[in-house]
Amino acid sequence: MRKNLKTKAYLYPMPVLIVGTYDENGVPNAMNAAWGTVCDTAQVAIVLSAGHKTVKNLLKTQAFTVAMADENNVLPADYVGVVSANTVPDKLTKTGWHITKSEFVNAPVIEELPLVLECKLVSYDTDTEICIGEVMNVSADERILDDKGKVDLAKFKPICYDCDTHGYYTLGERVGSAFSDGLKLK
């Protein structure tokens, strides 16, 4: 039996994305963004309300970073989502995160977040509030890589957001192989 849950965008998993920017004075900022996805082989799309300091910054600098929060960073990741840089300009100091400048775009890399997409702004639509970024580089902490240099989700432990219960969850274990398991039904 099925139950109707009303109209809501239940898409799982929803990654916890931390969007980083610099302001016009080079002050780093980051925010938690729940609504984002891949929209092309080297592009990401994130819904960002125009009132965020992050949006003002990325429109000026034409660059931003997108990091996926992991289980070791739940507290600071949530903090940058509940505190606005419009009212607390130095909010990153409370996170304990260390910032370095991307080598590829004018945006901050948060060292504690193990996987970072370094993006140049492609577009920002003021009506839909959809930000599109072209990934110029992906940097990963070696601690989350396997022996072949690939991201190992068991080592990474990225967190996901549940929009229904407002909970954060880590991804589960591997249960299959894409482009392979289904071939057994051919």
PDB file of C-alpha atoms in Angstrom:
ATOM      1  CA  MET A   1       0.000   0.000   0.000  1.00  0.00           C
ATOM      2  CA  ARG A   2       1.181   3.520  -0.811  1.00  0.00           C
ATOM      3  CA  LYS A   3       0.529   6.767   1.037  1.00  0.00           C
ATOM      4  CA  ASN A   4       0.355  10.240  -0.504  1.00  0.00           C
ATOM      5  CA  LEU A   5       2.726  12.659   1.224  1.00  0.00           C
ATOM      6  CA  LYS A   6       1.486  15.932  -0.291  1.00  0.00           C
ATOM      7  CA  THR A   7       3.408  18.071  -2.736  1.00  0.00           C
ATOM      8  CA  LYS A   8       7.068  18.433  -1.804  1.00  0.00           C
ATOM      9  CA  ALA A   9      10.316  17.862  -3.686  1.00  0.00           C
ATOM     10  CA  TYR A  10      11.403  14.625  -2.035  1.00  0.00           C
ATOM     11  CA  LEU A  11      14.692  13.897  -3.786  1.00  0.00           C
ATOM     12  CA  TYR A  12      17.221  11.857  -1.891  1.00  0.00           C
ATOM     13  CA  PRO A  13      20.042  12.137  -1.201  1.00  0.00           C
ATOM     14  CA  MET A  14      20.270  15.927  -1.133  1.00  0.00           C
ATOM     15  CA  PRO A  15      23.931  16.871  -0.582  1.00  0.00           C
ATOM     16  CA  VAL A  16      24.849  19.493   1.988  1.00  0.00           C
ATOM     17  CA  LEU A  17      26.692  22.024  -0.148  1.00  0.00           C
ATOM     18  CA  ILE A  18      28.878  24.759   1.284  1.00  0.00           C
ATOM     19  CA  VAL A  19      29.238  27.635  -1.176  1.00  0.00           C
ATOM     20  CA  GLY A  20      32.300  29.813  -0.652  1.00  0.00           C
ATOM     21  CA  THR A  21      32.976  33.314  -1.983  1.00  0.00           C
ATOM     22  CA  TYR A  22      35.112  36.366  -1.367  1.00  0.00           C
ATOM     23  CA  ASP A  23      33.641  39.826  -1.004  1.00  0.00           C
ATOM     24  CA  GLU A  24      35.056  42.904  -2.749  1.00  0.00           C
ATOM     25  CA  ASN A  25      37.655  43.261   0.054  1.00  0.00           C
ATOM     26  CA  GLY A  26      38.813  39.633  -0.106  1.00  0.00           C
ATOM     27  CA  VAL A  27      36.927  38.582   3.042  1.00  0.00           C
ATOM     28  CA  PRO A  28      35.853  34.930   2.747  1.00  0.00           C
ATOM     29  CA  ASN A  29      32.264  33.865   3.278  1.00  0.00           C
ATOM     30  CA  ALA A  30      30.449  30.546   3.103  1.00  0.00           C
ATOM     31  CA  MET A  31      26.839  29.434   3.246  1.00  0.00           C
ATOM     32  CA  ASN A  32      24.997  26.133   3.439  1.00  0.00           C
ATOM     33  CA  ALA A  33      22.914  25.466   0.324  1.00  0.00           C
ATOM     34  CA  ALA A  34      20.599  22.473   0.224  1.00  0.00           C
ATOM     35  CA  TRP A  35      19.277  22.723  -3.315  1.00  0.00           C
ATOM     36  CA  GLY A  36      22.007  21.873  -5.783  1.00  0.00           C
ATOM     37  CA  THR A  37      22.892  19.333  -8.423  1.00  0.00           C
ATOM     38  CA  VAL A  38      25.047  18.524 -11.443  1.00  0.00           C
ATOM     39  CA  CYS A  39      23.540  20.044 -14.598  1.00  0.00           C
ATOM     40  CA  ASP A  40      26.196  19.111 -17.176  1.00  0.00           C
ATOM     41  CA  THR A  41      29.446  17.153 -17.206  1.00  0.00           C
ATOM     42  CA  ALA A  42      31.384  20.147 -15.841  1.00  0.00           C
ATOM     43  CA  GLN A  43      28.620  22.350 -14.442  1.00  0.00           C
ATOM     44  CA  VAL A  44      26.651  22.620 -11.221  1.00  0.00           C
ATOM     45  CA  ALA A  45      23.340  24.347 -10.524  1.00  0.00           C
ATOM     46  CA  ILE A  46      22.419  25.690  -7.109  1.00  0.00           C
ATOM     47  CA  VAL A  47      19.355  27.626  -6.008  1.00  0.00           C
ATOM     48  CA  LEU A  48      20.582  30.658  -4.051  1.00  0.00           C
ATOM     49  CA  SER A  49      18.269  33.425  -2.852  1.00  0.00           C
ATOM     50  CA  ALA A  50      19.390  36.827  -4.104  1.00  0.00           C
ATOM     51  CA  GLY A  51      19.505  38.331  -0.611  1.00  0.00           C
ATOM     52  CA  HIS A  52      22.423  36.152   0.487  1.00  0.00           C
ATOM     53  CA  LYS A  53      25.822  37.809   0.873  1.00  0.00           C
ATOM     54  CA  THR A  54      27.181  34.832  -1.079  1.00  0.00           C
ATOM     55  CA  VAL A  55      25.135  35.806  -4.145  1.00  0.00           C
ATOM     56  CA  LYS A  56      26.234  39.443  -3.924  1.00  0.00           C
ATOM     57  CA  ASN A  57      29.834  38.233  -3.708  1.00  0.00           C
ATOM     58  CA  LEU A  58      29.726  35.756  -6.587  1.00  0.00           C
ATOM     59  CA  LEU A  59      28.071  38.304  -8.854  1.00  0.00           C
ATOM     60  CA  LYS A  60      30.997  40.663  -8.151  1.00  0.00           C
ATOM     61  CA  THR A  61      33.825  38.119  -8.336  1.00  0.00           C
ATOM     62  CA  GLN A  62      32.270  35.811 -10.948  1.00  0.00           C
ATOM     63  CA  ALA A  63      33.574  32.836  -8.948  1.00  0.00           C
ATOM     64  CA  PHE A  64      32.685  30.496  -6.093  1.00  0.00           C
ATOM     65  CA  THR A  65      33.551  27.142  -4.583  1.00  0.00           C
ATOM     66  CA  VAL A  66      31.182  24.302  -3.763  1.00  0.00           C
ATOM     67  CA  ALA A  67      32.221  21.820  -1.095  1.00  0.00           C
ATOM     68  CA  MET A  68      30.261  18.873   0.191  1.00  0.00           C
ATOM     69  CA  ALA A  69      30.108  18.759   3.957  1.00  0.00           C
ATOM     70  CA  ASP A  70      31.128  15.544   5.663  1.00  0.00           C
ATOM     71  CA  GLU A  71      30.219  13.984   9.000  1.00  0.00           C
ATOM     72  CA  ASN A  72      33.186  15.686  10.692  1.00  0.00           C
ATOM     73  CA  ASN A  73      31.799  19.110   9.788  1.00  0.00           C
ATOM     74  CA  VAL A  74      28.099  18.923  10.671  1.00  0.00           C
ATOM     75  CA  LEU A  75      28.255  21.683  13.311  1.00  0.00           C
ATOM     76  CA  PRO A  76      30.119  24.334  11.279  1.00  0.00           C
ATOM     77  CA  ALA A  77      28.216  23.387   8.106  1.00  0.00           C
ATOM     78  CA  ASP A  78      24.909  23.984   9.849  1.00  0.00           C
ATOM     79  CA  TYR A  79      26.230  27.176  11.463  1.00  0.00           C
ATOM     80  CA  VAL A  80      27.041  28.798   8.098  1.00  0.00           C
ATOM     81  CA  GLY A  81      23.468  28.005   7.081  1.00  0.00           C
ATOM     82  CA  VAL A  82      21.766  29.576  10.086  1.00  0.00           C
ATOM     83  CA  VAL A  83      23.946  32.689  10.423  1.00  0.00           C
ATOM     84  CA  SER A  84      24.002  35.326   7.690  1.00  0.00           C
ATOM     85  CA  ALA A  85      27.125  37.199   6.609  1.00  0.00           C
ATOM     86  CA  ASN A  86      24.812  40.157   6.019  1.00  0.00           C
ATOM     87  CA  THR A  87      24.584  40.497   9.819  1.00  0.00           C
ATOM     88  CA  VAL A  88      27.744  38.622  10.962  1.00  0.00           C
ATOM     89  CA  PRO A  89      30.416  39.505   8.383  1.00  0.00           C
ATOM     90  CA  ASP A  90      33.145  37.395  10.034  1.00  0.00           C
ATOM     91  CA  LYS A  91      30.971  34.331  10.644  1.00  0.00           C
ATOM     92  CA  LEU A  92      33.656  31.948   9.343  1.00  0.00           C
ATOM     93  CA  THR A  93      35.871  32.689  12.355  1.00  0.00           C
ATOM     94  CA  LYS A  94      33.469  30.732  14.595  1.00  0.00           C
ATOM     95  CA  THR A  95      33.658  27.608  12.397  1.00  0.00           C
ATOM     96  CA  GLY A  96      37.343  26.922  13.022  1.00  0.00           C
ATOM     97  CA  TRP A  97      37.753  26.322   9.295  1.00  0.00           C
ATOM     98  CA  HIS A  98      40.992  27.270   7.562  1.00  0.00           C
ATOM     99  CA  ILE A  99      40.747  29.112   4.258  1.00  0.00           C
ATOM    100  CA  THR A 100      43.125  29.057   1.311  1.00  0.00           C
ATOM    101  CA  LYS A 101      42.583  30.764  -2.026  1.00  0.00           C
ATOM    102  CA  SER A 102      41.756  28.577  -4.991  1.00  0.00           C
ATOM    103  CA  GLU A 103      44.502  28.390  -7.601  1.00  0.00           C
ATOM    104  CA  PHE A 104      41.866  28.370 -10.366  1.00  0.00           C
ATOM    105  CA  VAL A 105      39.174  30.903  -9.411  1.00  0.00           C
ATOM    106  CA  ASN A 106      38.841  33.894  -7.098  1.00  0.00           C
ATOM    107  CA  ALA A 107      37.122  31.961  -4.304  1.00  0.00           C
ATOM    108  CA  PRO A 108      38.026  30.347  -0.977  1.00  0.00           C
ATOM    109  CA  VAL A 109      38.792  26.677  -0.406  1.00  0.00           C
ATOM    110  CA  ILE A 110      37.815  25.421   3.041  1.00  0.00           C
ATOM    111  CA  GLU A 111      40.602  23.028   3.980  1.00  0.00           C
ATOM    112  CA  GLU A 112      38.496  20.941   6.389  1.00  0.00           C
ATOM    113  CA  LEU A 113      35.956  20.071   3.684  1.00  0.00           C
ATOM    114  CA  PRO A 114      37.557  17.207   1.771  1.00  0.00           C
ATOM    115  CA  LEU A 115      36.032  17.702  -1.702  1.00  0.00           C
ATOM    116  CA  VAL A 116      35.791  21.129  -3.329  1.00  0.00           C
ATOM    117  CA  LEU A 117      34.557  22.182  -6.769  1.00  0.00           C
ATOM    118  CA  GLU A 118      36.190  25.429  -7.882  1.00  0.00           C
ATOM    119  CA  CYS A 119      33.782  27.236 -10.196  1.00  0.00           C
ATOM    120  CA  LYS A 120      33.509  30.278 -12.404  1.00  0.00           C
ATOM    121  CA  LEU A 121      30.055  31.804 -12.676  1.00  0.00           C
ATOM    122  CA  VAL A 122      28.225  30.957 -15.883  1.00  0.00           C
ATOM    123  CA  SER A 123      24.909  32.589 -14.999  1.00  0.00           C
ATOM    124  CA  TYR A 124      22.620  33.704 -12.215  1.00  0.00           C
ATOM    125  CA  ASP A 125      18.924  34.048 -13.024  1.00  0.00           C
ATOM    126  CA  THR A 126      17.269  36.621 -10.773  1.00  0.00           C
ATOM    127  CA  ASP A 127      13.790  35.181 -11.441  1.00  0.00           C
ATOM    128  CA  THR A 128      14.530  31.532 -10.652  1.00  0.00           C
ATOM    129  CA  GLU A 129      17.536  32.274  -8.381  1.00  0.00           C
ATOM    130  CA  ILE A 130      19.429  29.464 -10.102  1.00  0.00           C
ATOM    131  CA  CYS A 131      23.190  29.854 -10.145  1.00  0.00           C
ATOM    132  CA  ILE A 132      25.145  27.887 -12.745  1.00  0.00           C
ATOM    133  CA  GLY A 133      28.865  27.386 -12.311  1.00  0.00           C
ATOM    134  CA  GLU A 134      31.452  25.809 -14.568  1.00  0.00           C
ATOM    135  CA  VAL A 135      33.802  23.551 -12.642  1.00  0.00           C
ATOM    136  CA  MET A 136      37.362  24.710 -13.328  1.00  0.00           C
ATOM    137  CA  ASN A 137      38.995  22.280 -10.888  1.00  0.00           C
ATOM    138  CA  VAL A 138      38.124  19.681  -8.289  1.00  0.00           C
ATOM    139  CA  SER A 139      40.416  19.412  -5.298  1.00  0.00           C
ATOM    140  CA  ALA A 140      40.274  16.506  -2.880  1.00  0.00           C
ATOM    141  CA  ASP A 141      41.990  15.771   0.388  1.00  0.00           C
ATOM    142  CA  GLU A 142      44.061  12.619  -0.149  1.00  0.00           C
ATOM    143  CA  ARG A 143      42.517  11.049   2.960  1.00  0.00           C
ATOM    144  CA  ILE A 144      39.258  10.428   1.029  1.00  0.00           C
ATOM    145  CA  LEU A 145      40.901   8.841  -2.008  1.00  0.00           C
ATOM    146  CA  ASP A 146      41.348   5.147  -2.717  1.00  0.00           C
ATOM    147  CA  ASP A 147      44.588   3.642  -4.021  1.00  0.00           C
ATOM    148  CA  LYS A 148      43.567   4.567  -7.606  1.00  0.00           C
ATOM    149  CA  GLY A 149      43.032   8.251  -6.765  1.00  0.00           C
ATOM    150  CA  LYS A 150      39.219   8.003  -6.841  1.00  0.00           C
ATOM    151  CA  VAL A 151      36.928   9.391  -4.146  1.00  0.00           C
ATOM    152  CA  ASP A 152      36.034   6.651  -1.666  1.00  0.00           C
ATOM    153  CA  LEU A 153      32.630   7.491  -0.154  1.00  0.00           C
ATOM    154  CA  ALA A 154      33.330   5.247   2.856  1.00  0.00           C
ATOM    155  CA  LYS A 155      36.353   7.414   3.678  1.00  0.00           C
ATOM    156  CA  PHE A 156      34.676  10.686   2.672  1.00  0.00           C
ATOM    157  CA  LYS A 157      31.368  10.205   4.544  1.00  0.00           C
ATOM    158  CA  PRO A 158      29.510  13.136   2.950  1.00  0.00           C
ATOM    159  CA  ILE A 159      26.331  14.230   4.649  1.00  0.00           C
ATOM    160  CA  CYS A 160      22.915  14.637   3.090  1.00  0.00           C
ATOM    161  CA  TYR A 161      19.972  16.764   4.132  1.00  0.00           C
ATOM    162  CA  ASP A 162      16.467  15.382   4.689  1.00  0.00           C
ATOM    163  CA  CYS A 163      14.043  18.175   3.806  1.00  0.00           C
ATOM    164  CA  ASP A 164      11.173  16.421   5.585  1.00  0.00           C
ATOM    165  CA  THR A 165      12.708  15.865   9.026  1.00  0.00           C
ATOM    166  CA  HIS A 166      15.479  18.511   8.721  1.00  0.00           C
ATOM    167  CA  GLY A 167      18.056  15.868   9.592  1.00  0.00           C
ATOM    168  CA  TYR A 168      21.583  15.319   8.376  1.00  0.00           C
ATOM    169  CA  TYR A 169      22.596  11.778   7.378  1.00  0.00           C
ATOM    170  CA  THR A 170      25.741  10.134   6.058  1.00  0.00           C
ATOM    171  CA  LEU A 171      25.589   8.085   2.887  1.00  0.00           C
ATOM    172  CA  GLY A 172      25.293   4.333   3.294  1.00  0.00           C
ATOM    173  CA  GLU A 173      27.438   1.541   2.011  1.00  0.00           C
ATOM    174  CA  ARG A 174      27.870   0.485  -1.615  1.00  0.00           C
ATOM    175  CA  VAL A 175      25.146  -1.902  -2.751  1.00  0.00           C
ATOM    176  CA  GLY A 176      25.866  -2.313  -6.453  1.00  0.00           C
ATOM    177  CA  SER A 177      27.755  -1.280  -9.583  1.00  0.00           C
ATOM    178  CA  ALA A 178      26.295   1.168 -12.107  1.00  0.00           C
ATOM    179  CA  PHE A 179      26.336   0.234 -15.789  1.00  0.00           C
ATOM    180  CA  SER A 180      27.010  -3.355 -14.799  1.00  0.00           C
ATOM    181  CA  ASP A 181      24.466  -4.938 -12.437  1.00  0.00           C
ATOM    182  CA  GLY A 182      21.530  -4.270 -14.755  1.00  0.00           C
ATOM    183  CA  LEU A 183      23.213  -6.164 -17.558  1.00  0.00           C
ATOM    184  CA  LYS A 184      22.224  -9.380 -15.733  1.00  0.00           C
ATOM    185  CA  LEU A 185      18.622  -8.747 -16.837  1.00  0.00           C
ATOM    186  CA  LYS A 186      19.502  -8.476 -20.558  1.00  0.00           C
TER     187      LYS A 186
END
